[in-house]
């Protein structure tokens, strides 16, 4: 059953259509990947679905009932959605551990700093930091982490939101989470996504590495100039001539 569906979704910038009457859906408990050449509208689509950009046309249907023509960023968690960003967004001046505790407790940053952390909060924070290999860095300021470690911390924050934070998160958008990661870090993120799927969460992945797309994806969409070019099983879609021509420029 589709957990999130777009119907003729449109987003344009100064007359240029980044997303052009796009109708796609994301199945519950599956990993759906979106690929396409640079400028095909992948990240714009995620930004629209997570309230970073306004919807210019069409609608978004959540859980088969909630029809939306406008999504505000602060409302996104209430629709059961969270995400990562290409440009990692952390609380730079806070230790790694506090970056996790913030999302596990009161959603207001300032109130969370003074909220008394329970044994549950600390246990959950340790669990997600160990899962991504950052427990030993728990007292390090986020700004002092390496690029790869910063991406892992952002993913740990997503895990904390999904498994222990406020709200009921069902859809997780990963916008190029593997970029710049070492092989061992990549294995960690792959394991995280597979675990989310095992827990029935819906994962949407934007990625350029076709080996990872083949390994992780249950379903694949290919975008070109903001429109749907192809969809289906990764092995079948990636063998199509029009996909190869659009994506690889051949």
Short mmCIF file of C-alpha atoms in Angstrom, two decimals:
data_model
loop_
_atom_site.label_atom_id
_atom_site.label_comp_id
_atom_site.label_asym_id
_atom_site.label_seq_id
_atom_site.Cartn_x
_atom_site.Cartn_y
_atom_site.Cartn_z
CA UNK A 1 0.00 0.00 0.00
CA UNK A 2 1.38 3.46 -0.90
CA UNK A 3 2.20 5.49 2.19
CA UNK A 4 2.87 8.67 0.26
CA UNK A 5 1.70 9.56 -3.25
CA UNK A 6 2.17 12.63 -5.43
CA UNK A 7 -0.39 13.60 -8.05
CA UNK A 8 0.72 16.02 -10.78
CA UNK A 9 3.19 17.55 -8.33
CA UNK A 10 4.80 20.68 -9.74
CA UNK A 11 7.61 23.00 -8.67
CA UNK A 12 9.16 25.70 -10.79
CA UNK A 13 11.78 28.40 -10.35
CA UNK A 14 11.49 31.50 -12.53
CA UNK A 15 9.52 29.55 -15.13
CA UNK A 16 11.86 26.54 -15.17
CA UNK A 17 10.12 23.36 -14.04
CA UNK A 18 12.27 21.38 -11.61
CA UNK A 19 9.36 19.01 -10.91
CA UNK A 20 6.84 18.79 -13.71
CA UNK A 21 3.44 17.17 -13.05
CA UNK A 22 5.05 14.22 -11.29
CA UNK A 23 2.86 11.35 -10.09
CA UNK A 24 4.70 8.68 -8.09
CA UNK A 25 4.18 6.74 -4.87
CA UNK A 26 6.24 5.22 -2.07
CA UNK A 27 5.21 1.84 -0.72
CA UNK A 28 5.07 1.21 3.00
CA UNK A 29 7.97 -0.84 4.37
CA UNK A 30 10.01 -0.61 1.16
CA UNK A 31 13.18 1.14 0.01
CA UNK A 32 12.37 3.27 -3.02
CA UNK A 33 15.26 4.94 -4.82
CA UNK A 34 15.24 7.97 -7.10
CA UNK A 35 17.99 8.50 -9.65
CA UNK A 36 18.58 10.81 -12.59
CA UNK A 37 21.16 13.16 -14.06
CA UNK A 38 22.13 16.36 -12.29
CA UNK A 39 19.27 18.83 -12.51
CA UNK A 40 16.64 16.13 -12.96
CA UNK A 41 14.66 17.31 -9.93
CA UNK A 42 15.56 14.66 -7.35
CA UNK A 43 16.55 16.92 -4.47
CA UNK A 44 13.89 19.47 -5.37
CA UNK A 45 11.28 16.72 -5.06
CA UNK A 46 12.53 15.81 -1.59
CA UNK A 47 12.60 19.47 -0.60
CA UNK A 48 8.99 19.88 -1.70
CA UNK A 49 7.87 16.75 0.15
CA UNK A 50 9.61 17.90 3.34
CA UNK A 51 8.36 21.48 3.31
CA UNK A 52 11.59 23.18 2.25
CA UNK A 53 9.98 24.42 -1.00
CA UNK A 54 6.36 25.35 -1.57
CA UNK A 55 4.16 23.23 -3.82
CA UNK A 56 3.32 25.13 -7.02
CA UNK A 57 0.80 22.62 -8.33
CA UNK A 58 -0.69 19.19 -7.74
CA UNK A 59 -1.04 17.48 -4.40
CA UNK A 60 0.57 15.07 -1.96
CA UNK A 61 -1.48 12.28 -0.45
CA UNK A 62 -0.31 10.77 2.84
CA UNK A 63 -1.55 7.39 4.07
CA UNK A 64 -4.25 7.40 1.43
CA UNK A 65 -6.26 10.10 3.17
CA UNK A 66 -4.43 13.33 3.97
CA UNK A 67 -4.41 15.40 0.75
CA UNK A 68 -2.02 18.32 0.91
CA UNK A 69 -1.42 21.25 -1.42
CA UNK A 70 0.90 22.89 1.08
CA UNK A 71 3.50 21.39 3.41
CA UNK A 72 5.24 23.51 6.04
CA UNK A 73 8.63 22.31 7.29
CA UNK A 74 7.61 22.46 10.96
CA UNK A 75 4.60 20.24 10.20
CA UNK A 76 6.60 17.48 8.53
CA UNK A 77 7.16 15.35 11.70
CA UNK A 78 3.40 15.35 12.31
CA UNK A 79 2.97 13.71 8.90
CA UNK A 80 5.42 11.00 9.99
CA UNK A 81 8.32 12.24 7.85
CA UNK A 82 12.00 12.96 8.56
CA UNK A 83 15.08 13.35 6.38
CA UNK A 84 18.82 13.88 5.97
CA UNK A 85 20.41 16.64 3.89
CA UNK A 86 23.20 16.70 1.30
CA UNK A 87 24.75 19.54 3.29
CA UNK A 88 24.83 18.06 6.78
CA UNK A 89 22.92 20.12 9.36
CA UNK A 90 24.00 19.68 12.97
CA UNK A 91 24.22 21.74 16.15
CA UNK A 92 27.87 22.59 15.62
CA UNK A 93 28.71 23.95 19.08
CA UNK A 94 27.10 21.03 20.91
CA UNK A 95 28.73 17.69 21.76
CA UNK A 96 27.80 14.63 19.72
CA UNK A 97 25.74 13.19 22.59
CA UNK A 98 23.71 16.39 22.99
CA UNK A 99 22.98 16.43 19.25
CA UNK A 100 21.13 13.16 19.84
CA UNK A 101 19.49 14.10 23.13
CA UNK A 102 17.96 17.21 21.54
CA UNK A 103 15.85 15.12 19.16
CA UNK A 104 15.00 12.55 21.83
CA UNK A 105 13.47 15.09 24.17
CA UNK A 106 11.52 18.33 23.87
CA UNK A 107 11.61 19.55 20.24
CA UNK A 108 12.36 23.14 21.27
CA UNK A 109 16.17 23.36 21.26
CA UNK A 110 16.44 25.65 24.27
CA UNK A 111 13.98 23.69 26.39
CA UNK A 112 15.72 20.43 25.47
CA UNK A 113 19.02 21.78 26.79
CA UNK A 114 17.50 22.16 30.26
CA UNK A 115 15.23 19.13 30.20
CA UNK A 116 16.21 16.37 32.57
CA UNK A 117 17.38 13.43 30.54
CA UNK A 118 15.95 10.15 31.70
CA UNK A 119 17.66 6.77 31.64
CA UNK A 120 15.61 6.03 28.50
CA UNK A 121 17.00 9.07 26.68
CA UNK A 122 20.60 8.24 27.57
CA UNK A 123 20.17 4.57 26.71
CA UNK A 124 18.61 5.35 23.33
CA UNK A 125 21.31 7.93 22.56
CA UNK A 126 24.03 5.40 23.35
CA UNK A 127 22.28 2.80 21.20
CA UNK A 128 22.14 4.94 18.06
CA UNK A 129 25.65 6.33 18.50
CA UNK A 130 27.07 2.82 18.88
CA UNK A 131 25.13 1.74 15.82
CA UNK A 132 26.95 4.32 13.67
CA UNK A 133 30.29 3.96 15.46
CA UNK A 134 30.32 7.35 17.19
CA UNK A 135 29.90 6.46 20.86
CA UNK A 136 33.59 7.08 21.52
CA UNK A 137 33.09 10.60 20.08
CA UNK A 138 30.10 11.41 22.31
CA UNK A 139 31.85 14.28 24.12
CA UNK A 140 33.40 15.77 20.97
CA UNK A 141 31.87 18.95 19.55
CA UNK A 142 30.02 18.23 16.30
CA UNK A 143 32.08 20.85 14.47
CA UNK A 144 35.27 18.88 15.17
CA UNK A 145 34.10 15.68 13.48
CA UNK A 146 35.35 14.60 10.07
CA UNK A 147 33.01 14.95 7.08
CA UNK A 148 32.11 11.26 7.17
CA UNK A 149 31.53 11.30 10.92
CA UNK A 150 29.27 14.31 10.55
CA UNK A 151 27.12 12.42 8.05
CA UNK A 152 26.98 9.45 10.41
CA UNK A 153 25.89 11.74 13.24
CA UNK A 154 23.07 13.11 11.12
CA UNK A 155 21.96 9.55 10.37
CA UNK A 156 22.16 8.72 14.09
CA UNK A 157 19.85 11.70 14.72
CA UNK A 158 17.39 10.26 12.21
CA UNK A 159 17.51 6.90 13.98
CA UNK A 160 16.88 8.62 17.29
CA UNK A 161 13.85 10.42 15.84
CA UNK A 162 12.48 7.22 14.31
CA UNK A 163 12.99 4.90 17.27
CA UNK A 164 12.87 7.14 20.29
CA UNK A 165 11.95 10.71 19.52
CA UNK A 166 8.71 12.62 19.73
CA UNK A 167 6.11 11.55 17.15
CA UNK A 168 5.56 8.52 14.97
CA UNK A 169 7.94 8.59 12.01
CA UNK A 170 7.12 6.29 9.09
CA UNK A 171 8.96 7.83 6.11
CA UNK A 172 12.68 8.63 6.00
CA UNK A 173 14.23 10.53 3.08
CA UNK A 174 17.98 10.04 2.55
CA UNK A 175 19.44 12.65 0.18
CA UNK A 176 22.80 11.28 -1.06
CA UNK A 177 23.83 9.84 2.33
CA UNK A 178 26.80 7.90 0.95
CA UNK A 179 28.64 10.81 -0.68
CA UNK A 180 32.14 11.16 0.76
CA UNK A 181 31.96 8.09 3.01
CA UNK A 182 34.72 5.50 3.43
CA UNK A 183 33.75 1.87 2.65
CA UNK A 184 33.26 0.91 6.31
CA UNK A 185 31.03 3.93 6.86
CA UNK A 186 29.06 2.99 3.75
CA UNK A 187 28.46 -0.49 5.19
CA UNK A 188 27.15 1.12 8.37
CA UNK A 189 24.63 3.27 6.49
CA UNK A 190 23.53 0.32 4.35
CA UNK A 191 22.85 -1.65 7.55
CA UNK A 192 20.85 1.27 8.97
CA UNK A 193 18.60 1.42 5.90
CA UNK A 194 18.02 -2.31 5.87
CA UNK A 195 17.16 -2.19 9.57
CA UNK A 196 14.63 0.59 8.98
CA UNK A 197 12.99 -1.53 6.28
CA UNK A 198 12.93 -4.53 8.61
CA UNK A 199 11.07 -2.37 11.13
CA UNK A 200 8.45 -1.53 8.50
CA UNK A 201 9.64 2.01 7.80
CA UNK A 202 9.42 3.53 4.33
CA UNK A 203 12.80 4.65 3.01
CA UNK A 204 13.32 7.01 0.06
CA UNK A 205 16.89 7.11 -1.22
CA UNK A 206 18.56 9.52 -3.62
CA UNK A 207 21.89 8.11 -4.70
CA UNK A 208 24.33 8.03 -7.65
CA UNK A 209 26.11 4.77 -6.82
CA UNK A 210 24.38 2.15 -8.96
CA UNK A 211 25.84 -0.76 -6.98
CA UNK A 212 24.15 0.59 -3.85
CA UNK A 213 20.94 1.23 -5.79
CA UNK A 214 20.88 -2.41 -6.90
CA UNK A 215 21.65 -3.69 -3.41
CA UNK A 216 19.12 -1.61 -1.51
CA UNK A 217 16.20 -0.76 -3.76
CA UNK A 218 12.87 -2.53 -3.86
CA UNK A 219 11.62 -0.06 -6.44
CA UNK A 220 13.35 2.53 -8.61
CA UNK A 221 12.23 5.79 -10.21
CA UNK A 222 14.28 7.61 -12.85
CA UNK A 223 13.69 11.34 -13.27
CA UNK A 224 14.73 13.47 -16.22
CA UNK A 225 14.00 17.21 -16.42
CA UNK A 226 11.55 16.92 -13.55
CA UNK A 227 9.47 14.20 -15.18
CA UNK A 228 9.23 10.45 -14.70
CA UNK A 229 11.33 8.63 -17.29
CA UNK A 230 11.11 5.07 -15.98
CA UNK A 231 10.17 2.98 -12.97
CA UNK A 232 10.26 -0.63 -11.81
CA UNK A 233 12.73 -3.16 -10.47
CA UNK A 234 16.30 -1.79 -10.47
CA UNK A 235 17.73 -4.62 -12.60
CA UNK A 236 15.14 -3.98 -15.31
CA UNK A 237 15.13 -0.19 -15.19
CA UNK A 238 18.91 0.18 -15.26
CA UNK A 239 19.09 -1.99 -18.38
CA UNK A 240 16.78 0.26 -20.39
CA UNK A 241 18.39 2.15 -23.24
CA UNK A 242 16.54 5.41 -22.56
CA UNK A 243 17.67 5.34 -18.93
CA UNK A 244 21.30 4.73 -19.94
CA UNK A 245 21.13 7.56 -22.48
CA UNK A 246 19.57 10.01 -20.00
CA UNK A 247 21.68 9.10 -17.00
CA UNK A 248 25.03 8.36 -18.62
CA UNK A 249 24.69 10.63 -21.62
CA UNK A 250 25.30 7.81 -24.08
#
